[in-house]
């Protein structure tokens, strides 16, 4: 049966792909977005209702949740450096939204929240790969806001039985990722520089590693998490490929895939709050969601570069 789902932050990069995925699966979709960083053009041609309001506004969130089965919560400003510069605004954008959506879920009897959490929660603990049961070690306000969001969801489960899955995304990339800010995701910046013929900038030595995941795979994980029978351990799940690459290799791969020669790289000071190595254990995603990424890094990069 077709259900109505809310995508908070649905006009953003990942959110708009989730809207597309839900519609393709036959659901009805309502988007709640303040358009602070999202764009209506990301939803062009998609048959969804759009409410323009801040998801951190409790009453606006509650209105948007009328008749809704699941909330896909992507309303956020996902940036580690920005959270140091603007900690209050970052708290509003990354935790205030979660608190307001929990309030809205309680008021309207929403069944489940699919929360876009982050691997930033693991911080720099030396063990790799990161498993969901590890002690959190947030290194930035951004990571703390995501962790507190997970705690708020756990509290809501106890208090009024709200179901939730916190999907800890590792580094997501793909078409529509916005490269317009210096804080944008690294692959969107690299892709823009390749296109412009600008040399890349690396913060640190470029040997830091990340577990990149293509956005369509993140959609797949969300759709699975929206339907699955919830066990206790399914409440926090890593969403990643389970493979890591360093940034120098990433840039080389992108040059090769895009047929560019690239320029002489620039090296700058390491960024505050930056995690050195990141790699996910993906066993729980496999067991609980039957999830495995469909897109290898190169294929995702090819599609991303082709979309420019
Ligand atoms: C963090 C989280 C990720 C997600 C993301 C939201 C970790 C491991 N990951 O990603 O899960 O929540 O935040 O945005 O905490 N870099 C350069 N040059 C540039 C831009 C970036 O060298 O021009 C480096 C940057 O210093 C970092 C890496 O590239 O080491 C990736 O940076 P990012 O901003 O794409 O994402 P990251 O890892 O902070």
Coordinates of C-alpha atoms and ligand atoms in Angstrom, one line a residue:
X1 CA 0.0 0.0 0.0
X2 CA 1.2 3.5 -0.8
X3 CA 2.2 5.4 2.3
X4 CA 3.0 9.1 2.8
X5 CA 6.6 9.8 4.0
X6 CA 8.2 13.0 5.0
X7 CA 11.7 13.9 3.7
X8 CA 13.1 16.7 6.0
X9 CA 15.8 18.3 4.0
X10 CA 14.4 16.8 0.8
X11 CA 15.7 19.5 -1.5
X12 CA 19.3 18.9 -0.6
X13 CA 21.9 16.6 -2.1
X14 CA 21.0 13.3 -0.4
X15 CA 17.5 14.3 0.4
X16 CA 16.5 14.8 -3.2
X17 CA 17.8 11.4 -4.2
X18 CA 15.8 9.9 -1.4
X19 CA 12.6 11.6 -2.7
X20 CA 13.3 10.1 -6.1
X21 CA 13.8 6.7 -4.6
X22 CA 10.6 6.8 -2.5
X23 CA 8.6 7.9 -5.5
X24 CA 10.1 5.2 -7.7
X25 CA 9.1 2.7 -5.0
X26 CA 5.5 3.9 -5.3
X27 CA 5.2 6.1 -2.1
X28 CA 3.8 9.5 -1.7
X29 CA 6.3 12.1 -0.6
X30 CA 6.2 15.4 1.3
X31 CA 9.3 17.5 1.6
X32 CA 10.1 19.9 4.5
X33 CA 12.9 22.2 3.7
X34 CA 13.9 25.8 4.5
X35 CA 16.0 26.0 1.3
X36 CA 19.0 27.2 3.4
X37 CA 21.4 24.9 1.4
X38 CA 19.0 22.9 -0.8
X39 CA 17.6 23.9 -4.1
X40 CA 14.1 23.5 -5.6
X41 CA 15.8 22.6 -8.9
X42 CA 16.9 19.3 -7.2
X43 CA 13.2 18.3 -7.1
X44 CA 12.4 19.4 -10.7
X45 CA 10.0 17.0 -12.3
X46 CA 9.4 15.0 -9.1
X47 CA 5.7 14.7 -8.0
X48 CA 6.0 15.6 -4.3
X49 CA 4.5 18.2 -2.0
X50 CA 6.9 20.8 -0.8
X51 CA 6.6 22.8 2.5
X52 CA 9.1 25.6 2.8
X53 CA 9.8 25.9 6.6
X54 CA 12.6 25.2 9.0
X55 CA 12.5 21.6 10.3
X56 CA 13.8 22.9 13.7
X57 CA 10.6 24.9 14.0
X58 CA 8.5 22.4 16.2
X59 CA 5.1 23.5 15.1
X60 CA 6.0 23.7 11.4
X61 CA 7.5 20.2 11.8
X62 CA 4.4 18.9 13.5
X63 CA 2.2 20.3 10.7
X64 CA 4.4 18.7 8.1
X65 CA 4.0 15.3 9.8
X66 CA 0.2 15.0 9.5
X67 CA -0.6 11.7 8.0
X68 CA 3.0 10.7 7.7
X69 CA 4.3 7.1 8.3
X70 CA 8.1 7.6 8.3
X71 CA 10.3 10.6 8.5
X72 CA 13.5 10.5 6.5
X73 CA 15.6 13.1 8.4
X74 CA 18.2 14.8 6.2
X75 CA 17.7 18.3 7.5
X76 CA 21.3 19.3 8.4
X77 CA 24.4 21.4 7.6
X78 CA 26.9 18.6 7.2
X79 CA 30.2 20.3 7.8
X80 CA 32.9 19.8 10.5
X81 CA 34.7 23.1 9.9
X82 CA 31.4 25.2 9.8
X83 CA 30.4 23.6 13.1
X84 CA 33.5 25.1 14.7
X85 CA 32.9 28.5 13.2
X86 CA 29.2 28.7 13.9
X87 CA 28.5 26.3 16.8
X88 CA 25.1 27.8 17.7
X89 CA 23.8 27.8 14.2
X90 CA 25.3 24.3 13.7
X91 CA 23.5 23.1 16.8
X92 CA 20.2 24.5 15.5
X93 CA 20.7 22.9 12.1
X94 CA 22.0 19.6 13.2
X95 CA 20.4 18.9 16.6
X96 CA 17.5 21.4 16.8
X97 CA 16.0 19.7 13.7
X98 CA 16.2 16.3 15.3
X99 CA 14.6 17.5 18.5
X100 CA 11.8 19.2 16.6
X101 CA 11.1 16.2 14.4
X102 CA 10.9 13.9 17.5
X103 CA 8.4 16.3 19.0
X104 CA 6.5 16.3 15.7
X105 CA 6.6 12.5 15.5
X106 CA 5.1 12.2 19.0
X107 CA 2.4 14.7 18.3
X108 CA 1.3 13.1 15.0
X109 CA 1.9 9.4 15.8
X110 CA 4.7 8.9 13.2
X111 CA 5.9 5.4 13.2
X112 CA 9.6 5.6 12.5
X113 CA 12.5 8.2 12.0
X114 CA 15.3 7.3 9.6
X115 CA 18.0 9.6 10.9
X116 CA 21.0 10.6 8.8
X117 CA 23.8 10.3 11.3
X118 CA 27.5 10.4 10.7
X119 CA 30.7 8.5 11.0
X120 CA 32.1 11.6 12.5
X121 CA 30.8 10.2 15.8
X122 CA 33.7 7.7 15.8
X123 CA 36.3 10.4 15.8
X124 CA 40.0 9.3 15.8
X125 CA 39.8 6.1 17.9
X126 CA 42.6 4.0 16.5
X127 CA 40.6 0.8 15.8
X128 CA 39.6 0.2 12.2
X129 CA 37.1 -0.7 10.9
X130 CA 34.6 1.2 13.0
X131 CA 31.9 -0.9 14.5
X132 CA 28.6 0.5 15.8
X133 CA 29.3 -0.7 19.4
X134 CA 32.5 1.3 19.7
X135 CA 32.7 4.1 22.3
X136 CA 31.9 7.4 20.5
X137 CA 34.7 9.9 20.4
X138 CA 33.4 13.0 18.7
X139 CA 36.0 15.6 17.7
X140 CA 33.8 18.4 16.5
X141 CA 30.5 20.2 17.4
X142 CA 29.1 18.6 14.2
X143 CA 29.9 15.1 15.5
X144 CA 28.5 15.9 18.9
X145 CA 25.3 17.2 17.4
X146 CA 24.8 14.0 15.5
X147 CA 25.6 11.9 18.6
X148 CA 23.2 13.8 20.8
X149 CA 20.5 13.3 18.0
X150 CA 21.1 9.5 18.4
X151 CA 20.7 9.8 22.1
X152 CA 17.5 11.8 21.8
X153 CA 16.1 9.1 19.5
X154 CA 17.0 6.4 22.0
X155 CA 15.2 8.4 24.7
X156 CA 12.1 8.9 22.5
X157 CA 12.0 5.1 22.0
X158 CA 11.8 4.5 25.7
X159 CA 9.5 7.4 26.4
X160 CA 6.8 6.8 23.7
X161 CA 7.9 3.9 21.6
X162 CA 9.3 5.8 18.6
X163 CA 11.0 3.5 16.2
X164 CA 14.2 4.9 14.7
X165 CA 17.3 3.8 12.7
X166 CA 20.4 6.1 12.9
X167 CA 22.2 5.5 9.7
X168 CA 25.8 6.5 10.2
X169 CA 26.9 7.6 6.8
X170 CA 30.5 7.6 6.0
X171 CA 31.5 10.0 3.2
X172 CA 28.7 10.3 0.7
X173 CA 29.2 11.6 -2.9
X174 CA 27.3 11.8 -6.2
X175 CA 25.4 14.0 -8.6
X176 CA 23.9 17.2 -7.1
X177 CA 26.4 17.5 -4.3
X178 CA 26.9 21.2 -4.1
X179 CA 30.6 22.3 -4.5
X180 CA 29.9 26.0 -3.9
X181 CA 31.3 26.2 -0.4
X182 CA 34.9 25.6 0.8
X183 CA 33.2 23.2 3.3
X184 CA 31.6 21.1 0.6
X185 CA 32.3 17.4 0.4
X186 CA 35.8 16.7 -1.0
X187 CA 34.6 14.8 -4.1
X188 CA 32.3 17.6 -5.1
X189 CA 35.3 20.0 -4.8
X190 CA 37.7 17.7 -6.7
X191 CA 35.1 17.3 -9.5
X192 CA 34.7 21.0 -9.8
X193 CA 38.5 21.6 -9.9
X194 CA 38.9 18.9 -12.5
X195 CA 36.3 20.5 -14.7
X196 CA 37.9 24.0 -14.3
X197 CA 41.5 22.7 -14.5
X198 CA 42.3 24.1 -11.1
X199 CA 44.9 22.3 -9.0
X200 CA 43.6 20.5 -5.9
X201 CA 44.1 21.6 -2.3
X202 CA 44.8 18.9 0.3
X203 CA 44.5 19.7 4.0
X204 CA 47.4 17.9 5.5
X205 CA 49.5 15.4 3.6
X206 CA 46.6 13.9 1.6
X207 CA 47.2 10.5 3.2
X208 CA 44.1 10.6 5.3
X209 CA 41.6 7.9 4.3
X210 CA 37.9 7.8 3.8
X211 CA 35.2 5.2 3.1
X212 CA 33.3 6.8 0.3
X213 CA 29.7 5.7 -0.6
X214 CA 27.7 6.6 -3.7
X215 CA 24.5 8.5 -3.0
X216 CA 22.2 5.8 -4.7
X217 CA 23.5 3.3 -2.3
X218 CA 22.6 5.6 0.6
X219 CA 19.1 5.7 -0.8
X220 CA 19.0 2.0 -0.9
X221 CA 20.0 1.8 2.8
X222 CA 17.3 4.3 3.7
X223 CA 14.6 2.5 1.9
X224 CA 15.6 -0.8 3.5
X225 CA 15.7 0.8 6.9
X226 CA 12.2 2.2 6.4
X227 CA 10.8 -1.2 6.0
X228 CA 12.8 -3.6 8.0
X229 CA 11.5 -5.4 11.2
X230 CA 13.5 -3.6 13.9
X231 CA 15.7 -5.4 16.3
X232 CA 17.6 -3.6 19.0
X233 CA 20.9 -3.7 17.1
X234 CA 19.2 -2.2 14.0
X235 CA 18.9 1.1 15.7
X236 CA 22.4 2.2 14.7
X237 CA 23.8 1.1 11.4
X238 CA 26.9 2.1 9.4
X239 CA 26.3 3.0 5.8
X240 CA 29.4 2.6 3.7
X241 CA 31.2 0.4 1.2
X242 CA 33.7 -1.0 3.8
X243 CA 36.7 0.1 1.7
X244 CA 38.9 3.1 2.1
X245 CA 41.1 5.2 -0.1
X246 CA 43.5 8.1 0.7
X247 CA 42.8 11.5 -0.8
X248 CA 45.9 11.4 -3.1
X249 CA 44.7 8.2 -4.6
X250 CA 41.2 9.6 -4.9
X251 CA 42.4 12.6 -6.9
X252 CA 44.5 10.3 -9.2
X253 CA 41.5 8.1 -9.8
X254 CA 39.3 11.0 -10.6
X255 CA 41.8 12.4 -13.0
X256 CA 42.0 9.1 -14.8
X257 CA 38.2 8.5 -14.8
X258 CA 37.6 12.0 -16.1
X259 CA 40.5 12.0 -18.6
X260 CA 42.1 15.0 -17.0
X261 CA 45.8 15.7 -16.4
X262 CA 45.1 17.7 -13.2
X263 CA 47.5 20.3 -11.8
X264 CA 50.3 20.5 -9.2
X265 CA 48.6 19.9 -5.8
X266 CA 48.6 22.5 -3.1
X267 CA 49.1 21.3 0.5
X268 CA 47.7 23.3 3.4
X269 CA 47.6 22.8 7.2
X270 CA 45.4 19.9 8.4
X271 CA 41.9 21.0 9.3
X272 CA 40.7 21.3 12.9
X273 CA 38.6 18.3 13.9
X274 CA 39.7 16.3 10.9
X275 CA 39.6 12.6 11.4
X276 CA 42.8 10.8 10.1
X277 CA 41.4 7.4 9.0
X278 CA 37.8 6.3 8.5
X279 CA 36.6 2.8 7.5
X280 CA 33.3 1.1 8.3
X281 CA 32.5 -2.3 9.4
X282 CA 29.5 -3.1 7.3
X283 CA 28.5 -6.4 8.8
X284 CA 25.5 -5.0 10.6
X285 CA 24.1 -3.3 7.5
X286 CA 24.4 -6.7 5.7
X287 CA 22.7 -8.6 8.5
X288 CA 20.0 -6.2 9.5
X289 CA 19.2 -4.5 6.2
X290 CA 20.5 -7.1 3.7
X291 CA 22.5 -4.1 2.4
X292 CA 25.6 -4.1 0.3
X293 CA 26.7 -1.2 -1.9
X294 CA 26.0 -1.7 -5.6
X295 CA 28.4 1.0 -6.8
X296 CA 32.2 0.6 -6.7
X297 CA 34.1 3.9 -6.1
X298 CA 35.2 4.2 -9.8
X299 CA 31.7 3.7 -11.1
X300 CA 30.3 6.3 -8.7
X301 CA 33.0 8.7 -9.7
X302 CA 32.3 8.2 -13.4
X303 CA 28.6 8.9 -12.9
X304 CA 29.4 12.0 -10.8
X305 CA 31.8 13.4 -13.3
X306 CA 29.4 12.7 -16.2
X307 CA 26.7 14.6 -14.4
X308 CA 28.7 17.9 -14.4
Ligands
LIG1 C1 32.7 14.2 7.8 C2 32.2 12.8 8.2 C3 31.2 12.3 7.2 C4 30.1 13.3 7.0 C5 30.7 14.6 6.6 C6 29.6 15.7 6.4 C7 34.3 11.8 9.1 C8 35.3 10.7 8.9 N1 33.4 11.9 8.1 O1 33.3 14.1 6.6 O2 30.6 11.1 7.7 O3 29.3 13.4 8.1 O4 31.6 15.1 7.6 O5 30.1 16.7 5.6 O6 34.2 12.4 10.1 N2 39.8 17.9 2.2 C9 40.9 18.3 1.5 N3 40.7 19.3 0.6 C10 39.5 20.0 0.4 C11 38.4 19.5 1.2 C12 38.6 18.5 2.0 O7 42.0 17.8 1.7 O8 39.4 20.9 -0.3 C13 39.9 16.8 3.1 C14 39.4 17.0 4.5 O9 40.4 17.7 5.3 C15 39.1 15.6 5.0 C16 38.6 14.9 3.7 O10 39.1 15.7 2.6 O11 40.3 15.0 5.5 C17 37.1 14.7 3.6 O12 36.6 16.0 3.9 P1 35.0 16.2 3.8 O13 34.7 17.7 4.2 O14 34.5 15.8 2.4 O15 34.3 15.2 4.8 P2 34.7 14.8 6.3 O16 35.6 13.6 6.2 O17 35.1 15.9 7.1

